Amino acid sequence: MAASNDQLSNQELLTQQRSITEQVNLRPMHALPQLVVGLDAAYDEDSSKAVAAAVVIDTASFEIVEQATATVANPVDYRPGFLAFREAPVLLAAMAKLRHEPELVVCDGHGIAHPARAGLACHVGVALGVPTIGCAKNHLTGSFADIGPERGESQPHGSHRPTVRPRRTPA
DNA sequence: GCGACAG
DNA sequence: ATCTTGTCGC
């Protein structure tokens, strides 16, 4: 049981996501940038604090160029389909501490592969104005064929029929 | 109606 | 995300 911070109704959140979706600009990236930043978040024991780390690497040497961390108190509760509202704040706080300006951001969670095409990576990318890709470990929505065992293999992600239905808001 | 549901 | 015992794979 987290703090009483989920003031926003599902409708308000959906409206926010729609706004994000409209601001996303999909574009092909032909070359691997020199500076890439990896983003991830974690929480303390009772989830009263969210912590994030931003690590910049030089893709030519694979060496760490810079790194920063940030903390946020009482993050909103997690809700399937609305992860960005919980994690984007800390991630952006960590990003704000970087002196370097990466040309590509890689963060946990989905981006376009989201019921509203407004996953965490979209929120982060729009907020930063930097090309961003989501790298989720688990499935959220849509479907795709089995991916082969070889490194680099891939399969196109299918239609995004909304499978995540907003839960009722307590208030 | 039942199951699914990033982190 | 986070906790934790038993089991599996290299």
PDB file of C-alpha atoms (C1' of nucleotides) in Angstrom:
ATOM      1  CA  MET A   1       0.000   0.000   0.000  1.00  0.00           C
ATOM      2  CA  ALA A   2       1.686   3.091  -1.250  1.00  0.00           C
ATOM      3  CA  ALA A   3       0.929   6.681  -0.442  1.00  0.00           C
ATOM      4  CA  SER A   4      -2.334   8.337  -1.437  1.00  0.00           C
ATOM      5  CA  ASN A   5      -0.845   9.742  -4.576  1.00  0.00           C
ATOM      6  CA  ASP A   6      -2.942   8.327  -7.383  1.00  0.00           C
ATOM      7  CA  GLN A   7      -5.020  11.432  -7.756  1.00  0.00           C
ATOM      8  CA  LEU A   8      -5.325  11.162 -11.495  1.00  0.00           C
ATOM      9  CA  SER A   9      -8.270   9.304 -12.997  1.00  0.00           C
ATOM     10  CA  ASN A  10      -7.805   6.788 -15.756  1.00  0.00           C
ATOM     11  CA  GLN A  11      -9.403   9.172 -18.205  1.00  0.00           C
ATOM     12  CA  GLU A  12      -6.887  11.855 -17.357  1.00  0.00           C
ATOM     13  CA  LEU A  13      -4.030   9.424 -17.780  1.00  0.00           C
ATOM     14  CA  LEU A  14      -5.373   8.212 -21.102  1.00  0.00           C
ATOM     15  CA  THR A  15      -5.635  11.798 -22.283  1.00  0.00           C
ATOM     16  CA  GLN A  16      -2.023  12.347 -21.274  1.00  0.00           C
ATOM     17  CA  GLN A  17      -0.949   9.262 -23.186  1.00  0.00           C
ATOM     18  CA  ARG A  18      -2.780  10.468 -26.252  1.00  0.00           C
ATOM     19  CA  SER A  19      -0.879  13.720 -26.040  1.00  0.00           C
ATOM     20  CA  ILE A  20       2.404  11.840 -25.834  1.00  0.00           C
ATOM     21  CA  THR A  21       1.512   9.687 -28.799  1.00  0.00           C
ATOM     22  CA  GLU A  22       0.882  12.761 -30.919  1.00  0.00           C
ATOM     23  CA  GLN A  23       4.294  14.136 -30.054  1.00  0.00           C
ATOM     24  CA  VAL A  24       6.219  11.001 -30.917  1.00  0.00           C
ATOM     25  CA  ASN A  25       8.159  11.123 -34.137  1.00  0.00           C
ATOM     26  CA  LEU A  26       9.173   7.737 -35.427  1.00  0.00           C
ATOM     27  CA  ARG A  27      12.223   7.830 -37.596  1.00  0.00           C
ATOM     28  CA  PRO A  28      14.843   5.380 -38.780  1.00  0.00           C
ATOM     29  CA  MET A  29      18.313   5.613 -37.299  1.00  0.00           C
ATOM     30  CA  HIS A  30      20.909   4.495 -39.781  1.00  0.00           C
ATOM     31  CA  ALA A  31      24.032   4.692 -37.708  1.00  0.00           C
ATOM     32  CA  LEU A  32      24.836   3.788 -34.130  1.00  0.00           C
ATOM     33  CA  PRO A  33      25.461   7.026 -32.213  1.00  0.00           C
ATOM     34  CA  GLN A  34      28.675   7.628 -30.301  1.00  0.00           C
ATOM     35  CA  LEU A  35      27.014   8.403 -27.001  1.00  0.00           C
ATOM     36  CA  VAL A  36      24.203   6.198 -25.762  1.00  0.00           C
ATOM     37  CA  VAL A  37      22.588   6.284 -22.350  1.00  0.00           C
ATOM     38  CA  GLY A  38      21.003   3.411 -20.511  1.00  0.00           C
ATOM     39  CA  LEU A  39      18.184   4.121 -18.050  1.00  0.00           C
ATOM     40  CA  ASP A  40      16.655   1.995 -15.339  1.00  0.00           C
ATOM     41  CA  ALA A  41      14.833   2.377 -12.061  1.00  0.00           C
ATOM     42  CA  ALA A  42      14.479   0.535  -8.777  1.00  0.00           C
ATOM     43  CA  TYR A  43      12.623   1.025  -5.526  1.00  0.00           C
ATOM     44  CA  ASP A  44      13.467   0.831  -1.885  1.00  0.00           C
ATOM     45  CA  GLU A  45      11.971  -1.695   0.483  1.00  0.00           C
ATOM     46  CA  ASP A  46       8.548  -0.138   0.936  1.00  0.00           C
ATOM     47  CA  SER A  47       8.469   1.570  -2.462  1.00  0.00           C
ATOM     48  CA  SER A  48       8.410   4.931  -0.745  1.00  0.00           C
ATOM     49  CA  LYS A  49      11.396   5.988  -2.810  1.00  0.00           C
ATOM     50  CA  ALA A  50      12.178   5.473  -6.454  1.00  0.00           C
ATOM     51  CA  VAL A  51      15.774   5.551  -7.592  1.00  0.00           C
ATOM     52  CA  ALA A  52      17.130   5.781 -11.104  1.00  0.00           C
ATOM     53  CA  ALA A  53      20.467   5.488 -12.827  1.00  0.00           C
ATOM     54  CA  ALA A  54      21.558   6.949 -16.131  1.00  0.00           C
ATOM     55  CA  VAL A  55      24.734   5.538 -17.617  1.00  0.00           C
ATOM     56  CA  VAL A  56      26.344   7.031 -20.692  1.00  0.00           C
ATOM     57  CA  ILE A  57      28.665   4.890 -22.732  1.00  0.00           C
ATOM     58  CA  ASP A  58      30.859   5.459 -25.736  1.00  0.00           C
ATOM     59  CA  THR A  59      29.734   2.878 -28.254  1.00  0.00           C
ATOM     60  CA  ALA A  60      33.148   2.877 -29.879  1.00  0.00           C
ATOM     61  CA  SER A  61      35.005   1.781 -26.755  1.00  0.00           C
ATOM     62  CA  PHE A  62      32.121   0.527 -24.652  1.00  0.00           C
ATOM     63  CA  GLU A  63      33.565   2.521 -21.808  1.00  0.00           C
ATOM     64  CA  ILE A  64      31.386   4.399 -19.349  1.00  0.00           C
ATOM     65  CA  VAL A  65      31.615   8.092 -20.081  1.00  0.00           C
ATOM     66  CA  GLU A  66      29.387   9.391 -17.326  1.00  0.00           C
ATOM     67  CA  GLN A  67      26.724   8.294 -14.908  1.00  0.00           C
ATOM     68  CA  ALA A  68      24.184   9.869 -12.593  1.00  0.00           C
ATOM     69  CA  THR A  69      21.508   8.788 -10.171  1.00  0.00           C
ATOM     70  CA  ALA A  70      18.404  10.414  -8.756  1.00  0.00           C
ATOM     71  CA  THR A  71      15.706   9.759  -6.205  1.00  0.00           C
ATOM     72  CA  VAL A  72      12.040  10.614  -5.998  1.00  0.00           C
ATOM     73  CA  ALA A  73       9.844  10.269  -2.932  1.00  0.00           C
ATOM     74  CA  ASN A  74       6.463   8.603  -3.011  1.00  0.00           C
ATOM     75  CA  PRO A  75       6.181   7.598  -6.638  1.00  0.00           C
ATOM     76  CA  VAL A  76       2.654   6.841  -7.820  1.00  0.00           C
ATOM     77  CA  ASP A  77       1.556   3.227  -7.712  1.00  0.00           C
ATOM     78  CA  TYR A  78       2.228   0.966 -10.655  1.00  0.00           C
ATOM     79  CA  ARG A  79      -0.693   0.275 -12.948  1.00  0.00           C
ATOM     80  CA  PRO A  80      -0.437  -1.938 -16.028  1.00  0.00           C
ATOM     81  CA  GLY A  81      -0.292   0.322 -19.032  1.00  0.00           C
ATOM     82  CA  PHE A  82       0.667   3.369 -17.026  1.00  0.00           C
ATOM     83  CA  LEU A  83       4.227   2.603 -16.016  1.00  0.00           C
ATOM     84  CA  ALA A  84       5.491   5.889 -17.401  1.00  0.00           C
ATOM     85  CA  PHE A  85       3.629   7.893 -14.795  1.00  0.00           C
ATOM     86  CA  ARG A  86       5.513   5.993 -12.130  1.00  0.00           C
ATOM     87  CA  GLU A  87       8.986   5.808 -13.627  1.00  0.00           C
ATOM     88  CA  ALA A  88       9.460   8.697 -16.030  1.00  0.00           C
ATOM     89  CA  PRO A  89       9.879  11.259 -13.239  1.00  0.00           C
ATOM     90  CA  VAL A  90      12.897   9.574 -11.644  1.00  0.00           C
ATOM     91  CA  LEU A  91      14.455   8.641 -14.931  1.00  0.00           C
ATOM     92  CA  LEU A  92      14.210  12.220 -16.149  1.00  0.00           C
ATOM     93  CA  ALA A  93      15.624  13.466 -12.863  1.00  0.00           C
ATOM     94  CA  ALA A  94      18.669  11.289 -13.393  1.00  0.00           C
ATOM     95  CA  MET A  95      18.957  12.439 -17.008  1.00  0.00           C
ATOM     96  CA  ALA A  96      18.887  16.061 -15.897  1.00  0.00           C
ATOM     97  CA  LYS A  97      22.079  15.512 -13.943  1.00  0.00           C
ATOM     98  CA  LEU A  98      24.095  14.398 -16.929  1.00  0.00           C
ATOM     99  CA  ARG A  99      26.520  16.868 -18.415  1.00  0.00           C
ATOM    100  CA  HIS A 100      26.720  14.999 -21.687  1.00  0.00           C
ATOM    101  CA  GLU A 101      23.865  14.962 -24.130  1.00  0.00           C
ATOM    102  CA  PRO A 102      23.443  11.429 -25.520  1.00  0.00           C
ATOM    103  CA  GLU A 103      22.231  10.932 -29.061  1.00  0.00           C
ATOM    104  CA  LEU A 104      20.231   7.867 -28.105  1.00  0.00           C
ATOM    105  CA  VAL A 105      18.399   6.754 -24.988  1.00  0.00           C
ATOM    106  CA  VAL A 106      17.635   3.153 -24.097  1.00  0.00           C
ATOM    107  CA  CYS A 107      15.308   2.573 -21.209  1.00  0.00           C
ATOM    108  CA  ASP A 108      13.504  -0.327 -19.631  1.00  0.00           C
ATOM    109  CA  GLY A 109       9.878  -0.936 -20.535  1.00  0.00           C
ATOM    110  CA  HIS A 110       8.075  -0.514 -23.830  1.00  0.00           C
ATOM    111  CA  GLY A 111       7.839   2.418 -26.166  1.00  0.00           C
ATOM    112  CA  ILE A 112       5.528   2.185 -29.157  1.00  0.00           C
ATOM    113  CA  ALA A 113       4.586  -1.392 -28.313  1.00  0.00           C
ATOM    114  CA  HIS A 114       1.965  -0.073 -25.941  1.00  0.00           C
ATOM    115  CA  PRO A 115      -1.850  -0.138 -25.981  1.00  0.00           C
ATOM    116  CA  ALA A 116      -1.874   3.581 -26.722  1.00  0.00           C
ATOM    117  CA  ARG A 117       1.530   3.689 -28.387  1.00  0.00           C
ATOM    118  CA  ALA A 118       2.647   5.738 -25.412  1.00  0.00           C
ATOM    119  CA  GLY A 119       4.938   3.569 -23.344  1.00  0.00           C
ATOM    120  CA  LEU A 120       7.626   4.747 -20.950  1.00  0.00           C
ATOM    121  CA  ALA A 121      10.175   5.202 -23.721  1.00  0.00           C
ATOM    122  CA  CYS A 122       7.756   7.525 -25.513  1.00  0.00           C
ATOM    123  CA  HIS A 123       7.296   9.706 -22.455  1.00  0.00           C
ATOM    124  CA  VAL A 124      11.035   9.888 -21.923  1.00  0.00           C
ATOM    125  CA  GLY A 125      11.819  10.541 -25.565  1.00  0.00           C
ATOM    126  CA  VAL A 126       9.255  13.307 -25.873  1.00  0.00           C
ATOM    127  CA  ALA A 127      10.386  14.932 -22.644  1.00  0.00           C
ATOM    128  CA  LEU A 128      14.032  14.853 -23.651  1.00  0.00           C
ATOM    129  CA  GLY A 129      13.645  15.503 -27.330  1.00  0.00           C
ATOM    130  CA  VAL A 130      16.169  12.748 -27.938  1.00  0.00           C
ATOM    131  CA  PRO A 131      15.733   9.531 -29.935  1.00  0.00           C
ATOM    132  CA  THR A 132      14.644   6.894 -27.444  1.00  0.00           C
ATOM    133  CA  ILE A 133      13.922   3.192 -27.658  1.00  0.00           C
ATOM    134  CA  GLY A 134      12.203   0.988 -25.145  1.00  0.00           C
ATOM    135  CA  CYS A 135      13.770  -2.308 -24.149  1.00  0.00           C
ATOM    136  CA  ALA A 136      11.228  -4.352 -22.203  1.00  0.00           C
ATOM    137  CA  LYS A 137      11.887  -7.750 -20.721  1.00  0.00           C
ATOM    138  CA  ASN A 138       8.280  -8.902 -20.732  1.00  0.00           C
ATOM    139  CA  HIS A 139       5.251  -8.819 -22.963  1.00  0.00           C
ATOM    140  CA  LEU A 140       2.559  -6.181 -22.597  1.00  0.00           C
ATOM    141  CA  THR A 141       0.408  -6.108 -25.673  1.00  0.00           C
ATOM    142  CA  GLY A 142       0.370  -7.208 -29.273  1.00  0.00           C
ATOM    143  CA  SER A 143       1.948 -10.388 -30.556  1.00  0.00           C
ATOM    144  CA  PHE A 144       4.860 -11.657 -32.576  1.00  0.00           C
ATOM    145  CA  ALA A 145       6.321 -14.889 -33.904  1.00  0.00           C
ATOM    146  CA  ASP A 146       8.897 -16.794 -31.911  1.00  0.00           C
ATOM    147  CA  ILE A 147      12.316 -15.223 -32.121  1.00  0.00           C
ATOM    148  CA  GLY A 148      15.316 -17.337 -33.035  1.00  0.00           C
ATOM    149  CA  PRO A 149      18.241 -18.055 -30.707  1.00  0.00           C
ATOM    150  CA  GLU A 150      20.858 -16.150 -32.642  1.00  0.00           C
ATOM    151  CA  ARG A 151      21.965 -12.743 -31.517  1.00  0.00           C
ATOM    152  CA  GLY A 152      20.289  -9.980 -33.438  1.00  0.00           C
ATOM    153  CA  GLU A 153      17.319 -12.008 -34.580  1.00  0.00           C
ATOM    154  CA  SER A 154      13.967 -10.304 -34.599  1.00  0.00           C
ATOM    155  CA  GLN A 155      10.335 -10.541 -35.527  1.00  0.00           C
ATOM    156  CA  PRO A 156       7.844  -7.808 -36.306  1.00  0.00           C
ATOM    157  CA  HIS A 157       5.542  -6.878 -33.488  1.00  0.00           C
ATOM    158  CA  GLY A 158       1.867  -7.322 -34.353  1.00  0.00           C
ATOM    159  CA  SER A 159      -1.142  -5.097 -34.022  1.00  0.00           C
ATOM    160  CA  HIS A 160      -1.724  -3.294 -30.803  1.00  0.00           C
ATOM    161  CA  ARG A 161      -5.198  -4.314 -29.903  1.00  0.00           C
ATOM    162  CA  PRO A 162      -5.572  -2.878 -26.419  1.00  0.00           C
ATOM    163  CA  THR A 163      -5.367  -5.767 -24.016  1.00  0.00           C
ATOM    164  CA  VAL A 164      -4.790  -3.633 -21.002  1.00  0.00           C
ATOM    165  CA  ARG A 165      -7.993  -2.241 -19.654  1.00  0.00           C
ATOM    166  CA  PRO A 166      -7.676   0.584 -17.149  1.00  0.00           C
ATOM    167  CA  ARG A 167      -8.579  -0.505 -13.671  1.00  0.00           C
ATOM    168  CA  ARG A 168     -11.128   1.390 -11.717  1.00  0.00           C
ATOM    169  CA  THR A 169      -9.806   4.326  -9.825  1.00  0.00           C
ATOM    170  CA  PRO A 170     -10.232   3.987  -6.051  1.00  0.00           C
ATOM    171  CA  ALA A 171     -11.373   7.578  -5.650  1.00  0.00           C
TER     172      ALA A 171
ATOM    173  C1'  DG B   1     -17.486 -14.794 -18.232  1.00  0.00           C
ATOM    174  C1'  DC B   2     -12.348 -15.672 -18.026  1.00  0.00           C
ATOM    175  C1'  DG B   3      -7.750 -14.399 -18.543  1.00  0.00           C
ATOM    176  C1'  DA B   4      -4.032 -10.825 -19.265  1.00  0.00           C
ATOM    177  C1'  DC B   5      -1.708  -6.974 -17.540  1.00  0.00           C
ATOM    178  C1'  DA B   6       5.882  -3.227 -19.144  1.00  0.00           C
ATOM    179  C1'  DG B   7       8.072  -2.304 -14.013  1.00  0.00           C
TER     180       DG B   7
ATOM    181  C1'  DA C   1       9.636  -3.495  -9.166  1.00  0.00           C
ATOM    182  C1'  DT C   2      10.667  -6.758  -4.766  1.00  0.00           C
ATOM    183  C1'  DC C   3      11.060 -11.074  -1.527  1.00  0.00           C
ATOM    184  C1'  DT C   4      12.496 -15.834  -1.075  1.00  0.00           C
ATOM    185  C1'  DT C   5      13.237 -21.546  -1.266  1.00  0.00           C
ATOM    186  C1'  DG C   6      14.227 -25.022  -4.274  1.00  0.00           C
ATOM    187  C1'  DT C   7      15.982 -26.480  -8.839  1.00  0.00           C
ATOM    188  C1'  DC C   8      18.503 -26.246 -13.178  1.00  0.00           C
ATOM    189  C1'  DG C   9      22.211 -25.351 -16.361  1.00  0.00           C
ATOM    190  C1'  DC C  10      26.942 -24.557 -17.471  1.00  0.00           C
TER     191       DC C  10
END
